[in-house]
Amino acid sequence: MSGAGTNTTLIASGRPGPVIILVEPQLAENIGMVARAMANFGLSELRLVKPRDGWPSGGGLPKGAQQAASGATHILTQAALFGDVPAAIADLNIVFATTARERGQMKRVMTPAEAMPEVAARIGAGQRAGILFGRERTGLENEEVSLADAILSFPVDPAFASLNLAQAVLLTGYAWFQASQGDAAPITGTVGEPARRESLLSLIDFVTGELDRIGYFHPEKRDGMVQNLRDILIRRGMSEQDVRSLRGALVALVRGRG
Amino acid sequence: MSGAGTNTTLIASGRPGPVIILVEPQLAENIGMVARAMANFGLSELRLVKPRDGWPSGGGLPKGAQQAASGATHILTQAALFGDVPAAIADLNIVFATTARERGQMKRVMTPAEAMPEVAARIGAGQRAGILFGRERTGLENEEVSLADAILSFPVDPAFASLNLAQAVLLTGYAWFQASQGDAAPITGTVGEPARRESLLSLIDFVTGELDRIGYFHPEKRDGMVQNLRDILIRRGMSEQDVRSLRGALVALVRGRG
């Protein structure tokens, strides 16, 4: 058994996150998948309370765990091992227990989206936070839940509420990331700024001029039809590049017919 | 190949959800895990575009898929098979393509939390929505992405952005559920209403009275110490039951010493 010492859990931005604590996890593969889910959201401190099949105390990792971690090996090699839940949460200031079942305990029940802003604020104030996840089949025992400040429960369809271990950690990490980093996609779109109105109107003039030239409009319907075309072309939210591309295609069509 | 016909995707509350479309999934086990993740958030309509190992057209399911679905078998048995992406999205009004890579495409990039309120509004207005998920290793092809209205991308740590198929579906379902059902835990807490101030003050009077009786306070510090105790006991946010339980324990302590 070794404690986690003074490690802090750093994410890409350098901000520490909550500690993930697995209580008596059964399958090494699940521990690996948890590590992968943690890495997706920049969490890095993993604690294991009596994993069923043990855990190597230095050196290699269980094969199933390493494979399932899919590159998040650093989390597994730094995982700390504990003999019971009180030892695993001894240095923490705020602790949540995850459960999908009614416990009849005198605890607040919070969703990840409700809890994580508080966790982020507490961590920002220098406190340490941790989240307990129970055994694959049976979850946390009531005595373990009673050690937590509050219950963390996931907003799922009550008719199908069972989440596996890595999925529960994934949703927790997602909510943590949103609370601490905001909801920003890692990639950016290339839609471009909306076109200047001048470019759009010039395109519309070109199209209506060509259509006038070939006698496309019924004279008594022309005003309405032009307005429809104008609405269609303006409503697209086209960029300058879009307008140029579309104009190029239309010019080619006109020439092909000329 | 068979289309999905006029099925609607109903969740527990009877509200239809977006269709989940897997493009050339490789492993039956992953299809099963996707079904499980869908069921967690009340999604039920699954479409498969050319699964690598085929898909039985009636009767049994691939063994790995059924096992991984962990009870969400109804989603697998109702899954519809398609020969290409255009056929799989033909009846949809709004389509998102998921990707973690920059595509250089002229598309909006949205996170699930940004996109799902729009999806919920469109579905509420009677439209049908779908979300494309690519192959396990290589994702969607650019040509497939270009068929979508917008790109859906997940707010993850850019240093570890790879999500597996079921995890991507899980986060999508979670965001959909939050947008359409709100963020409510499936279980309720039993914290109870906060105690009436009368009960709290009565407890505080009892404690200070007993401490006076045994000469616990330094006379010159009494006021400050009583105020500290009052702050500590009031700050707990105790319920009536909490106050009764604590008072019972304190009375017993006093009697034990008397």
XYZ file of C-alpha atoms in Angstrom:
516
model
C 0.000 0.000 0.000
C 1.318 3.430 -0.816
C -0.376 6.800 -0.512
C -0.594 9.318 -3.298
C 1.694 11.729 -1.484
C 1.628 15.281 -2.678
C 0.909 14.604 -6.342
C -1.434 17.020 -7.967
C -3.650 16.051 -10.854
C -2.705 18.342 -13.714
C -4.563 18.667 -16.953
C -3.394 20.188 -20.192
C -3.994 23.701 -18.933
C -2.142 23.061 -15.691
C -5.282 23.079 -13.563
C -5.645 20.219 -11.059
C -8.736 17.988 -11.254
C -10.621 15.639 -8.953
C -9.065 12.305 -7.976
C -10.818 9.208 -9.389
C -11.085 6.419 -6.804
C -12.106 2.896 -7.862
C -13.277 0.716 -4.984
C -12.494 -2.994 -5.460
C -12.546 -2.942 -9.268
C -12.726 -6.490 -10.604
C -11.340 -6.394 -14.129
C -7.970 -4.965 -15.121
C -9.502 -4.112 -18.494
C -12.027 -1.820 -16.797
C -9.242 -0.049 -14.905
C -7.532 0.556 -18.245
C -10.727 1.912 -19.820
C -11.177 4.228 -16.841
C -7.647 5.557 -17.401
C -8.496 6.244 -21.039
C -11.703 8.075 -20.103
C -9.772 10.142 -17.536
C -7.172 11.127 -20.138
C -9.917 12.315 -22.500
C -10.757 15.010 -19.979
C -7.324 15.763 -18.590
C -7.725 13.897 -15.301
C -4.613 12.079 -14.174
C -4.802 10.966 -10.544
C -6.215 7.450 -10.120
C -6.506 5.600 -6.800
C -7.350 1.915 -6.462
C -8.847 0.405 -3.318
C -8.144 -3.338 -3.179
C -8.454 -4.266 -6.867
C -9.686 -7.869 -6.956
C -6.711 -9.228 -8.872
C -4.131 -7.053 -7.117
C -1.941 -4.457 -8.781
C 1.779 -4.625 -9.471
C 3.691 -2.404 -7.029
C 6.233 -1.101 -9.517
C 7.315 -2.294 -12.918
C 4.826 -3.828 -15.335
C 1.084 -3.338 -15.617
C -1.638 -5.978 -16.020
C -1.787 -6.694 -19.753
C -5.548 -6.121 -20.067
C -5.299 -2.779 -18.295
C -2.506 -1.432 -20.488
C -4.234 -2.463 -23.716
C -7.579 -0.964 -22.699
C -5.916 2.285 -21.595
C -5.104 2.893 -25.256
C -2.166 5.213 -24.569
C -3.178 6.544 -21.156
C -0.501 4.376 -19.538
C 0.922 7.238 -17.468
C -2.276 7.249 -15.414
C -1.959 3.522 -14.697
C 1.719 3.618 -13.755
C 1.049 6.483 -11.327
C -2.076 4.883 -9.822
C -1.902 4.645 -6.023
C -3.049 1.577 -4.105
C -5.025 1.722 -0.829
C -6.335 -0.820 1.656
C -9.676 0.802 2.337
C -11.813 3.805 1.435
C -10.980 5.948 4.512
C -7.268 5.714 3.639
C -7.962 6.523 -0.023
C -9.841 9.726 0.826
C -7.851 10.768 3.904
C -6.235 13.839 2.297
C -9.332 15.023 0.404
C -11.515 17.993 1.372
C -14.589 17.098 -0.650
C -15.721 13.605 -1.633
C -18.570 12.366 -3.825
C -19.932 8.801 -3.975
C -21.431 7.653 -7.281
C -24.531 5.481 -7.210
C -27.553 4.765 -9.373
C -29.591 3.220 -6.529
C -31.635 4.866 -3.810
C -29.665 4.560 -0.603
C -31.950 6.156 1.944
C -28.917 8.094 3.120
C -29.031 11.610 4.492
C -27.099 13.029 1.567
C -27.574 15.567 -1.149
C -27.932 13.902 -4.556
C -26.270 15.883 -7.349
C -25.780 15.311 -11.066
C -22.271 15.785 -12.496
C -23.437 19.033 -14.136
C -24.609 20.308 -10.740
C -21.613 19.078 -8.762
C -18.679 19.937 -11.008
C -18.943 23.742 -10.780
C -18.676 23.333 -6.983
C -15.760 20.913 -7.396
C -14.006 23.371 -9.715
C -14.544 26.232 -7.265
C -13.223 24.194 -4.341
C -10.180 23.032 -6.316
C -9.619 26.610 -7.434
C -9.529 27.561 -3.739
C -6.773 25.002 -3.155
C -8.902 22.133 -1.837
C -8.626 18.524 -3.021
C -11.634 16.657 -4.380
C -12.277 12.977 -5.075
C -15.012 10.808 -6.559
C -15.695 7.234 -5.428
C -16.790 4.604 -7.974
C -17.973 1.212 -6.715
C -17.542 -2.401 -7.786
C -18.671 -3.365 -11.297
C -21.616 -5.455 -10.135
C -22.571 -4.225 -6.717
C -21.391 -0.631 -6.568
C -20.425 1.046 -3.310
C -21.517 -0.285 0.062
C -23.744 1.970 2.169
C -20.924 2.408 4.675
C -18.666 3.678 1.901
C -21.344 6.051 0.602
C -21.740 7.477 4.102
C -18.104 8.681 4.014
C -18.910 11.092 1.175
C -20.196 14.668 1.332
C -22.797 14.015 -1.326
C -24.039 11.436 -3.801
C -23.248 11.837 -7.493
C -25.914 10.329 -9.732
C -26.144 10.404 -13.515
C -29.162 11.761 -15.417
C -30.012 8.626 -17.386
C -33.200 6.917 -18.509
C -34.500 5.298 -15.289
C -35.604 2.317 -17.399
C -31.945 1.647 -18.318
C -29.805 3.280 -15.662
C -26.840 0.908 -15.556
C -23.579 2.530 -16.669
C -20.343 0.591 -16.786
C -17.381 1.847 -14.790
C -15.557 3.619 -17.620
C -18.776 5.233 -18.878
C -19.524 6.636 -15.416
C -15.983 8.040 -15.238
C -16.343 9.397 -18.790
C -19.505 11.353 -17.962
C -17.914 12.653 -14.766
C -14.832 13.780 -16.678
C -16.977 15.431 -19.355
C -18.926 17.409 -16.763
C -15.685 18.355 -15.001
C -14.130 19.527 -18.268
C -17.192 21.619 -19.116
C -17.197 23.205 -15.651
C -13.477 23.925 -15.576
C -12.536 24.491 -19.230
C -15.787 25.509 -20.834
C -17.560 23.723 -23.648
C -15.187 24.195 -26.564
C -14.611 21.770 -29.430
C -10.934 20.886 -29.985
C -11.280 21.744 -33.680
C -12.509 24.916 -35.309
C -14.890 25.324 -38.178
C -13.910 26.974 -41.439
C -17.253 28.491 -42.320
C -15.688 31.927 -42.812
C -17.196 35.300 -42.027
C -20.607 35.928 -43.588
C -20.267 37.577 -47.012
C -20.625 41.349 -47.269
C -24.143 42.239 -48.448
C -22.623 43.923 -51.520
C -21.265 40.541 -52.729
C -24.617 38.829 -52.188
C -26.587 41.562 -53.972
C -24.128 41.522 -56.876
C -24.656 37.758 -57.207
C -28.433 38.208 -57.089
C -28.232 40.941 -59.742
C -26.182 38.650 -61.952
C -28.638 35.774 -61.613
C -31.773 37.870 -62.182
C -30.100 39.695 -65.105
C -29.282 36.419 -66.847
C -32.769 35.071 -66.146
C -34.275 38.293 -67.590
C -32.066 37.866 -70.665
C -33.432 34.371 -71.403
C -37.027 35.336 -70.627
C -37.339 33.070 -67.598
C -39.817 35.181 -65.623
C -43.522 35.537 -66.262
C -43.826 39.353 -66.362
C -46.682 39.479 -63.852
C -44.850 37.133 -61.434
C -41.340 38.546 -61.832
C -41.271 40.659 -58.642
C -42.340 37.773 -56.413
C -39.971 35.318 -58.076
C -37.005 37.678 -57.764
C -37.826 38.210 -54.121
C -37.968 34.439 -53.546
C -34.560 33.995 -55.177
C -33.163 36.833 -53.077
C -34.537 35.192 -49.905
C -33.079 31.809 -50.863
C -29.623 33.196 -51.612
C -29.461 35.481 -48.579
C -30.857 32.894 -46.151
C -27.954 30.513 -46.778
C -25.558 32.515 -44.608
C -22.910 32.247 -47.322
C -19.329 33.419 -46.869
C -17.413 35.493 -49.431
C -15.820 32.264 -50.660
C -19.247 30.597 -50.935
C -20.520 33.512 -53.038
C -17.480 33.338 -55.323
C -17.821 29.551 -55.724
C -21.527 29.725 -56.504
C -21.050 32.633 -58.918
C -18.311 30.710 -60.713
C -20.608 27.719 -61.172
C -23.479 29.917 -62.407
C -21.283 31.808 -64.849
C -20.107 28.481 -66.279
C -23.715 27.310 -66.623
C -24.663 30.496 -68.480
C -21.692 30.242 -70.837
C -22.347 26.570 -71.495
C -25.826 27.471 -72.658
C -24.830 30.661 -74.502
C -30.798 -3.740 -47.143
C -33.941 -2.434 -45.518
C -34.900 1.112 -44.635
C -36.091 2.208 -41.231
C -39.548 2.981 -42.526
C -41.662 5.199 -40.370
C -40.317 4.104 -37.016
C -39.895 6.846 -34.511
C -37.300 6.746 -31.813
C -39.183 6.891 -28.558
C -37.678 7.377 -25.175
C -39.187 6.703 -21.794
C -41.184 9.921 -21.892
C -42.475 9.239 -25.396
C -40.372 11.921 -27.034
C -38.516 10.878 -30.211
C -34.727 11.289 -30.301
C -32.038 11.520 -32.965
C -31.140 8.443 -35.030
C -27.653 7.004 -34.388
C -25.921 5.973 -37.629
C -22.743 3.865 -37.535
C -20.768 3.934 -40.777
C -18.875 0.691 -41.478
C -18.437 -0.343 -37.839
C -15.836 -3.097 -37.579
C -16.556 -4.943 -34.341
C -19.918 -6.415 -33.354
C -18.939 -5.801 -29.725
C -18.726 -2.059 -30.404
C -22.187 -2.087 -31.997
C -23.480 -3.747 -28.821
C -21.806 -1.168 -26.589
C -23.312 1.597 -28.713
C -26.770 0.072 -28.178
C -26.175 0.050 -24.424
C -25.061 3.702 -24.435
C -28.139 4.641 -26.487
C -30.434 2.870 -24.017
C -28.886 4.812 -21.128
C -30.286 7.975 -22.656
C -33.509 6.670 -24.133
C -32.365 6.573 -27.758
C -33.650 3.589 -29.703
C -33.185 3.983 -33.456
C -29.894 2.568 -34.720
C -28.829 2.405 -38.386
C -25.829 0.494 -39.681
C -24.071 1.305 -42.942
C -22.169 -1.740 -44.236
C -20.918 -3.247 -40.960
C -17.635 -4.993 -41.775
C -18.750 -8.434 -40.682
C -22.312 -8.089 -41.987
C -25.462 -8.163 -39.904
C -28.067 -10.925 -39.705
C -31.201 -9.927 -41.613
C -33.694 -11.405 -39.149
C -33.352 -13.882 -36.342
C -30.209 -14.036 -34.222
C -27.700 -11.336 -33.415
C -23.897 -11.530 -33.504
C -22.887 -12.990 -30.125
C -20.409 -10.235 -29.243
C -22.990 -7.550 -29.988
C -25.706 -9.051 -27.833
C -23.392 -9.585 -24.867
C -21.963 -6.057 -25.033
C -25.451 -4.554 -25.317
C -26.066 -5.718 -21.754
C -29.849 -5.820 -22.062
C -30.341 -3.229 -24.808
C -31.115 -6.025 -27.263
C -34.286 -4.348 -28.560
C -32.114 -1.667 -30.162
C -30.007 -4.276 -31.956
C -32.932 -6.341 -33.233
C -34.570 -3.196 -34.643
C -31.347 -1.848 -36.207
C -31.738 -1.039 -39.915
C -29.102 -1.878 -42.486
C -28.083 0.449 -45.363
C -25.701 0.247 -48.302
C -24.343 3.772 -48.114
C -24.606 7.003 -46.163
C -26.962 8.850 -48.562
C -29.499 6.011 -48.200
C -29.110 5.964 -44.417
C -29.867 9.690 -44.085
C -32.396 10.019 -46.913
C -35.421 10.654 -44.668
C -33.661 12.953 -42.184
C -34.072 16.728 -42.000
C -30.954 17.518 -40.009
C -27.712 15.531 -39.963
C -24.527 15.882 -37.919
C -21.177 14.231 -38.665
C -18.919 13.445 -35.694
C -15.198 13.969 -36.048
C -12.212 14.820 -33.879
C -10.009 15.886 -36.801
C -9.835 19.151 -38.697
C -11.467 18.581 -42.065
C -11.072 21.912 -43.784
C -14.757 21.645 -44.652
C -17.114 24.585 -44.920
C -19.163 23.487 -41.925
C -20.163 24.775 -38.561
C -18.438 22.851 -35.756
C -20.642 22.363 -32.707
C -20.221 20.557 -29.393
C -23.003 18.192 -28.285
C -24.075 20.741 -25.648
C -24.387 23.385 -28.382
C -26.071 21.150 -30.946
C -28.588 19.196 -28.886
C -30.886 22.096 -27.965
C -31.237 22.730 -31.720
C -31.811 19.019 -32.352
C -34.462 18.925 -29.617
C -36.198 21.991 -31.056
C -36.181 20.544 -34.584
C -37.489 17.175 -33.375
C -40.118 19.004 -31.343
C -41.211 20.674 -34.584
C -41.682 17.245 -36.187
C -38.367 17.014 -38.040
C -36.096 13.948 -37.980
C -32.462 14.203 -36.901
C -29.497 11.837 -37.228
C -25.878 11.688 -36.154
C -23.154 9.957 -38.192
C -20.345 8.096 -36.421
C -17.381 6.847 -38.471
C -15.241 3.729 -38.547
C -13.355 2.770 -35.365
C -9.900 3.559 -36.747
C -10.373 6.032 -39.535
C -13.639 7.835 -38.756
C -15.809 9.309 -41.493
C -14.520 10.064 -44.977
C -14.544 13.705 -46.074
C -17.218 12.901 -48.643
C -19.442 11.515 -45.885
C -18.846 14.555 -43.666
C -19.864 16.818 -46.540
C -23.359 15.270 -46.505
C -24.009 16.661 -43.022
C -25.394 20.049 -41.991
C -22.720 20.525 -39.350
C -19.832 18.810 -37.610
C -20.269 17.515 -34.066
C -17.028 17.544 -32.092
C -16.470 16.659 -28.441
C -14.880 19.028 -25.910
C -11.980 16.798 -24.847
C -8.347 17.361 -23.904
C -6.678 18.008 -27.292
C -3.678 16.025 -26.015
C -5.871 12.897 -25.748
C -8.822 13.428 -28.049
C -9.515 9.847 -29.158
C -12.914 8.541 -27.996
C -14.065 5.044 -28.802
C -17.322 4.569 -30.667
C -19.539 3.805 -27.644
C -18.036 6.664 -25.646
C -18.773 9.141 -28.444
C -22.364 7.872 -28.600
C -22.596 8.027 -24.793
C -21.570 11.702 -24.666
C -23.969 12.497 -27.499
C -26.808 10.731 -25.686
C -25.982 12.498 -22.431
C -26.095 15.915 -24.115
C -29.339 14.970 -25.872
C -30.902 13.836 -22.603
C -29.877 17.059 -20.854
C -31.276 19.177 -23.684
C -34.555 17.281 -23.959
C -35.210 16.004 -20.433
C -33.244 18.385 -18.251
C -30.440 17.470 -15.904
C -32.211 15.404 -13.254
C -30.755 12.491 -11.305
C -32.876 9.312 -11.463
C -32.780 9.070 -7.667
C -33.757 11.626 -5.069
C -31.923 12.618 -1.945
C -33.397 12.195 1.503
C -31.796 15.205 3.123
C -35.166 16.452 4.370
C -36.334 20.017 4.798
C -34.000 22.218 6.842
C -34.960 22.184 10.524
C -37.101 24.977 11.945
C -34.915 27.549 13.717
C -36.778 26.805 16.962
C -35.469 23.215 16.987
C -31.924 24.351 16.318
C -31.996 27.027 19.031
C -33.463 24.554 21.493
C -30.589 22.148 20.768
C -28.069 24.953 21.193
C -29.684 25.969 24.509
C -29.478 22.381 25.698
C -25.781 22.061 24.796
C -24.745 25.406 26.291
C -26.820 24.746 29.434
C -25.099 21.411 30.020
C -21.673 22.936 29.339
C -22.487 25.740 31.820
C -23.482 23.116 34.373
C -20.110 21.328 34.204
C -18.139 24.590 34.140
C -16.769 24.089 30.634
C -16.530 27.770 29.651
C -13.919 30.269 30.780
C -16.166 33.113 32.006
C -14.395 35.800 29.979
C -14.525 33.690 26.786
C -18.042 32.265 27.216
C -19.846 34.617 24.812
C -17.424 33.965 21.974
C -17.395 30.195 22.540
C -21.195 29.997 22.642
C -21.363 31.967 19.423
C -18.866 29.592 17.786
C -20.948 26.589 18.818
C -24.080 28.258 17.511
C -22.344 28.948 14.178
C -21.112 25.359 13.941
C -24.518 23.839 14.667
C -26.500 26.224 12.463
C -24.045 25.975 9.559
C -24.672 22.215 9.223
C -27.955 22.724 7.399
C -29.486 20.006 9.582
C -32.994 18.670 9.082
C -35.493 18.137 11.920
C -34.448 14.483 11.978
C -30.765 15.450 12.127
C -31.461 17.709 15.107
C -33.373 14.947 16.903
C -30.607 12.393 16.219
C -27.833 14.691 17.412
C -29.808 15.733 20.494
C -30.400 12.072 21.336
C -26.675 11.327 21.139
C -25.798 14.370 23.260
C -28.392 13.576 25.921
C -26.962 10.070 26.173
C -23.433 11.460 26.531
C -24.582 13.785 29.319
C -26.372 10.986 31.166
C -23.441 8.625 30.755
C -21.244 11.146 32.516
C -23.837 12.223 35.128
